């Protein structure tokens, strides 16, 4: 036994030696004068070749690792040189530099690290013997209770020495770790499935070289390869791009179309023909209450104009453009909007069916037959058989002595009677207009005021006024003559009207010279020379002036009237004044 140990061996290193304390990657060094294996003071080092209890050594190694900070452990490892020759790990004292062995022995060379990983100190073994596994004899319960790497708070297990000096970016990360600093992988179908950009750093799950040099995905080791469906993702990617492109292109086309139409409507000239059209004429009927685009659409459908906007534009530019009345117009086909408007404003273009004031129904029927190219008497027959279905008012009289129940209800106005239409359509339109105009007048109040039998007789008075008068002033005086002669106390004419117009009506004539014998002896109900009071019904279709005059007659006491020249009517109040004018009239007519 030597002075420094129990058996032959190398002398320990001196504490001042630069390599003092480099015992491999081990725990903290013992303090000066203390042993690494306990708290006992020991002035001589342990024999490095002495057999130690593996359990004790391992237990002390764990305690030293737990007491020494991780940074100090790492720093000690980085300062440890790489030995070229294999050597055993030895327990060294904590102080002094290596001293020369008084017996001339050198410390045995430490074995070269062969690629294995020794995370802690190994127990000293006899020279030439195989090292023993310190964990092989450790009880399982103790290993589970004192494992410093099995808790979340512990530092991660130390890396093998071969990987510690490698660059951080080259160290392999566990596939289950999550790195918050690493960019996350896109998961949207639009972005996944595309080829990885060149130079991208491998991500978790990328292919990495295996130990044998082959490449495999990390997910192949524990799950499915995320690149296994690359072909399908690329296909979906292409479809998505195509759909997006189509949507964008369609949206652009739609916006362009809407914008073009808006520009054309607001700023572009509307489609239009040029000139006054072809020689082909067409009859166009404009209903009552039609304005602007209503008229323009009718003209467009008839082929007169090319677009409604062209006509409306011309109508807005013309000061008289909105004065077009309902009626029938003869126009040319393919006219410009301005030309069509000018022709419609010209009365010569109007082809409306016009009923003058005071016209009798018999004349209206004949004109409708002629306009519609019908057999004579066709419209008169329809009027007689379909009178009740044409819309007569409730107060219309159904006296059997009436010659025509529609007399007085074909209101004087202009009507569209286009070729190809039916006679009853025209008649119904006229009756409707009459009802509309009569509703504006208080005929019932007038009938009560002058002791008449309802609106029907007021309409009859208006028809007589229309037939006998010439002017608006004549109408009011003529209405007063009628009401004065109908008075019960009228002893001058004994309530007889004695109107030649009524006698001409029953004979469908218009004569001035009437034989007194004939007029005094004809018993027809419409002969006011024979019968007192009003005739059974109207003798024509009065206009608005005659109607208003019947509602508001004069009150000057007029009883008689006569026209000497057919242009002016003279009114008188007494029989003598009337007889002097009557004698003058006979002298002018040569009646003597």
PDB file of C-alpha atoms in Angstrom, residues 386-510:
ATOM      1  CA  UNK A 386    -127.511  45.614 -76.696  1.00  0.00           C
ATOM      2  CA  UNK A 387    -128.434  48.958 -75.164  1.00  0.00           C
ATOM      3  CA  UNK A 388    -128.811  47.541 -71.650  1.00  0.00           C
ATOM      4  CA  UNK A 389    -125.317  46.025 -71.734  1.00  0.00           C
ATOM      5  CA  UNK A 390    -123.528  49.190 -72.764  1.00  0.00           C
ATOM      6  CA  UNK A 391    -123.485  50.829 -69.316  1.00  0.00           C
ATOM      7  CA  UNK A 392    -126.464  53.184 -69.221  1.00  0.00           C
ATOM      8  CA  UNK A 393    -127.073  54.839 -65.807  1.00  0.00           C
ATOM      9  CA  UNK A 394    -129.893  53.742 -63.533  1.00  0.00           C
ATOM     10  CA  UNK A 395    -131.851  56.952 -64.086  1.00  0.00           C
ATOM     11  CA  UNK A 396    -132.096  56.366 -67.851  1.00  0.00           C
ATOM     12  CA  UNK A 397    -135.794  56.155 -68.853  1.00  0.00           C
ATOM     13  CA  UNK A 398    -137.198  53.054 -70.441  1.00  0.00           C
ATOM     14  CA  UNK A 399    -140.283  54.762 -71.911  1.00  0.00           C
ATOM     15  CA  UNK A 400    -141.643  52.608 -74.760  1.00  0.00           C
ATOM     16  CA  UNK A 401    -142.133  55.788 -76.842  1.00  0.00           C
ATOM     17  CA  UNK A 402    -138.369  56.314 -76.957  1.00  0.00           C
ATOM     18  CA  UNK A 403    -137.045  56.113 -80.441  1.00  0.00           C
ATOM     19  CA  UNK A 404    -133.513  55.295 -79.229  1.00  0.00           C
ATOM     20  CA  UNK A 405    -132.572  54.508 -75.583  1.00  0.00           C
ATOM     21  CA  UNK A 406    -128.955  55.549 -76.308  1.00  0.00           C
ATOM     22  CA  UNK A 407    -129.943  59.006 -77.518  1.00  0.00           C
ATOM     23  CA  UNK A 408    -128.169  61.631 -75.431  1.00  0.00           C
ATOM     24  CA  UNK A 409    -125.556  59.104 -74.137  1.00  0.00           C
ATOM     25  CA  UNK A 410    -123.123  59.119 -77.071  1.00  0.00           C
ATOM     26  CA  UNK A 411    -121.180  62.002 -75.604  1.00  0.00           C
ATOM     27  CA  UNK A 412    -119.697  64.432 -78.161  1.00  0.00           C
ATOM     28  CA  UNK A 413    -115.900  63.921 -78.203  1.00  0.00           C
ATOM     29  CA  UNK A 414    -113.119  62.265 -80.195  1.00  0.00           C
ATOM     30  CA  UNK A 415    -112.871  58.490 -79.901  1.00  0.00           C
ATOM     31  CA  UNK A 416    -110.411  55.925 -81.209  1.00  0.00           C
ATOM     32  CA  UNK A 417    -112.343  53.682 -83.542  1.00  0.00           C
ATOM     33  CA  UNK A 418    -109.657  51.720 -85.296  1.00  0.00           C
ATOM     34  CA  UNK A 419    -110.260  49.393 -88.181  1.00  0.00           C
ATOM     35  CA  UNK A 420    -110.946  45.881 -87.112  1.00  0.00           C
ATOM     36  CA  UNK A 421    -112.628  46.870 -83.854  1.00  0.00           C
ATOM     37  CA  UNK A 422    -116.231  46.066 -82.935  1.00  0.00           C
ATOM     38  CA  UNK A 423    -119.130  48.600 -83.016  1.00  0.00           C
ATOM     39  CA  UNK A 424    -120.211  47.767 -79.482  1.00  0.00           C
ATOM     40  CA  UNK A 425    -116.728  48.666 -78.237  1.00  0.00           C
ATOM     41  CA  UNK A 426    -117.054  52.173 -79.647  1.00  0.00           C
ATOM     42  CA  UNK A 427    -120.587  52.600 -78.313  1.00  0.00           C
ATOM     43  CA  UNK A 428    -119.612  51.453 -74.854  1.00  0.00           C
ATOM     44  CA  UNK A 429    -116.686  53.857 -74.805  1.00  0.00           C
ATOM     45  CA  UNK A 430    -119.025  56.742 -75.670  1.00  0.00           C
ATOM     46  CA  UNK A 431    -121.572  55.816 -72.991  1.00  0.00           C
ATOM     47  CA  UNK A 432    -118.792  55.574 -70.415  1.00  0.00           C
ATOM     48  CA  UNK A 433    -117.591  59.045 -71.307  1.00  0.00           C
ATOM     49  CA  UNK A 434    -121.152  60.406 -71.011  1.00  0.00           C
ATOM     50  CA  UNK A 435    -121.590  58.932 -67.532  1.00  0.00           C
ATOM     51  CA  UNK A 436    -118.295  60.469 -66.472  1.00  0.00           C
ATOM     52  CA  UNK A 437    -119.300  63.934 -67.684  1.00  0.00           C
ATOM     53  CA  UNK A 438    -122.833  63.749 -66.282  1.00  0.00           C
ATOM     54  CA  UNK A 439    -121.528  62.732 -62.878  1.00  0.00           C
ATOM     55  CA  UNK A 440    -119.753  66.086 -62.732  1.00  0.00           C
ATOM     56  CA  UNK A 441    -123.121  67.882 -62.961  1.00  0.00           C
ATOM     57  CA  UNK A 442    -125.856  67.977 -60.346  1.00  0.00           C
ATOM     58  CA  UNK A 443    -128.686  66.997 -62.690  1.00  0.00           C
ATOM     59  CA  UNK A 444    -130.931  65.795 -59.888  1.00  0.00           C
ATOM     60  CA  UNK A 445    -130.863  69.180 -58.097  1.00  0.00           C
ATOM     61  CA  UNK A 446    -131.743  70.992 -61.348  1.00  0.00           C
ATOM     62  CA  UNK A 447    -134.662  68.630 -61.962  1.00  0.00           C
ATOM     63  CA  UNK A 448    -136.032  69.339 -58.512  1.00  0.00           C
ATOM     64  CA  UNK A 449    -135.597  73.081 -58.935  1.00  0.00           C
ATOM     65  CA  UNK A 450    -137.626  73.228 -62.169  1.00  0.00           C
ATOM     66  CA  UNK A 451    -140.186  70.524 -61.311  1.00  0.00           C
ATOM     67  CA  UNK A 452    -138.804  67.960 -63.726  1.00  0.00           C
ATOM     68  CA  UNK A 453    -138.929  64.187 -63.492  1.00  0.00           C
ATOM     69  CA  UNK A 454    -135.308  63.559 -62.671  1.00  0.00           C
ATOM     70  CA  UNK A 455    -132.013  63.883 -64.527  1.00  0.00           C
ATOM     71  CA  UNK A 456    -133.478  62.239 -67.590  1.00  0.00           C
ATOM     72  CA  UNK A 457    -135.671  65.293 -68.362  1.00  0.00           C
ATOM     73  CA  UNK A 458    -132.830  67.708 -67.613  1.00  0.00           C
ATOM     74  CA  UNK A 459    -130.811  65.877 -70.285  1.00  0.00           C
ATOM     75  CA  UNK A 460    -133.785  66.239 -72.633  1.00  0.00           C
ATOM     76  CA  UNK A 461    -133.904  69.999 -72.011  1.00  0.00           C
ATOM     77  CA  UNK A 462    -130.185  70.244 -72.750  1.00  0.00           C
ATOM     78  CA  UNK A 463    -130.681  68.396 -76.046  1.00  0.00           C
ATOM     79  CA  UNK A 464    -133.415  70.899 -77.079  1.00  0.00           C
ATOM     80  CA  UNK A 465    -131.202  73.854 -76.121  1.00  0.00           C
ATOM     81  CA  UNK A 466    -128.329  72.369 -78.110  1.00  0.00           C
ATOM     82  CA  UNK A 467    -130.538  71.921 -81.186  1.00  0.00           C
ATOM     83  CA  UNK A 468    -132.143  75.402 -81.183  1.00  0.00           C
ATOM     84  CA  UNK A 469    -129.320  77.645 -79.921  1.00  0.00           C
ATOM     85  CA  UNK A 470    -126.341  78.970 -81.832  1.00  0.00           C
ATOM     86  CA  UNK A 471    -124.040  80.444 -79.192  1.00  0.00           C
ATOM     87  CA  UNK A 472    -123.337  80.134 -75.512  1.00  0.00           C
ATOM     88  CA  UNK A 473    -125.486  83.178 -74.783  1.00  0.00           C
ATOM     89  CA  UNK A 474    -128.273  81.674 -76.845  1.00  0.00           C
ATOM     90  CA  UNK A 475    -128.089  78.468 -74.776  1.00  0.00           C
ATOM     91  CA  UNK A 476    -128.867  80.212 -71.493  1.00  0.00           C
ATOM     92  CA  UNK A 477    -131.770  82.253 -72.980  1.00  0.00           C
ATOM     93  CA  UNK A 478    -133.046  79.175 -74.764  1.00  0.00           C
ATOM     94  CA  UNK A 479    -133.057  77.209 -71.500  1.00  0.00           C
ATOM     95  CA  UNK A 480    -135.092  79.984 -69.854  1.00  0.00           C
ATOM     96  CA  UNK A 481    -137.637  79.852 -72.700  1.00  0.00           C
ATOM     97  CA  UNK A 482    -138.078  76.075 -72.102  1.00  0.00           C
ATOM     98  CA  UNK A 483    -138.578  76.430 -68.366  1.00  0.00           C
ATOM     99  CA  UNK A 484    -141.004  79.367 -68.797  1.00  0.00           C
ATOM    100  CA  UNK A 485    -143.164  77.484 -71.292  1.00  0.00           C
ATOM    101  CA  UNK A 486    -143.305  74.453 -68.998  1.00  0.00           C
ATOM    102  CA  UNK A 487    -144.775  76.524 -66.214  1.00  0.00           C
ATOM    103  CA  UNK A 488    -148.295  75.414 -65.245  1.00  0.00           C
ATOM    104  CA  UNK A 489    -149.640  78.979 -65.468  1.00  0.00           C
ATOM    105  CA  UNK A 490    -148.431  79.434 -69.033  1.00  0.00           C
ATOM    106  CA  UNK A 491    -151.563  80.485 -70.891  1.00  0.00           C
ATOM    107  CA  UNK A 492    -149.729  81.865 -73.923  1.00  0.00           C
ATOM    108  CA  UNK A 493    -148.655  78.469 -75.316  1.00  0.00           C
ATOM    109  CA  UNK A 494    -150.573  76.321 -72.840  1.00  0.00           C
ATOM    110  CA  UNK A 495    -147.276  74.506 -71.800  1.00  0.00           C
ATOM    111  CA  UNK A 496    -146.535  73.588 -75.400  1.00  0.00           C
ATOM    112  CA  UNK A 497    -142.895  74.053 -76.420  1.00  0.00           C
ATOM    113  CA  UNK A 498    -143.582  74.256 -80.199  1.00  0.00           C
ATOM    114  CA  UNK A 499    -139.928  73.499 -81.160  1.00  0.00           C
ATOM    115  CA  UNK A 500    -139.261  72.731 -84.822  1.00  0.00           C
ATOM    116  CA  UNK A 501    -136.149  70.741 -83.836  1.00  0.00           C
ATOM    117  CA  UNK A 502    -138.290  68.082 -82.121  1.00  0.00           C
ATOM    118  CA  UNK A 503    -140.496  67.696 -85.206  1.00  0.00           C
ATOM    119  CA  UNK A 504    -137.402  67.398 -87.422  1.00  0.00           C
ATOM    120  CA  UNK A 505    -136.017  64.742 -85.076  1.00  0.00           C
ATOM    121  CA  UNK A 506    -139.010  62.464 -85.408  1.00  0.00           C
ATOM    122  CA  UNK A 507    -138.770  62.800 -89.181  1.00  0.00           C
ATOM    123  CA  UNK A 508    -134.962  62.518 -89.184  1.00  0.00           C
ATOM    124  CA  UNK A 509    -134.670  65.782 -91.021  1.00  0.00           C
ATOM    125  CA  UNK A 510    -133.417  69.357 -90.578  1.00  0.00           C
TER     126      UNK A 510
END
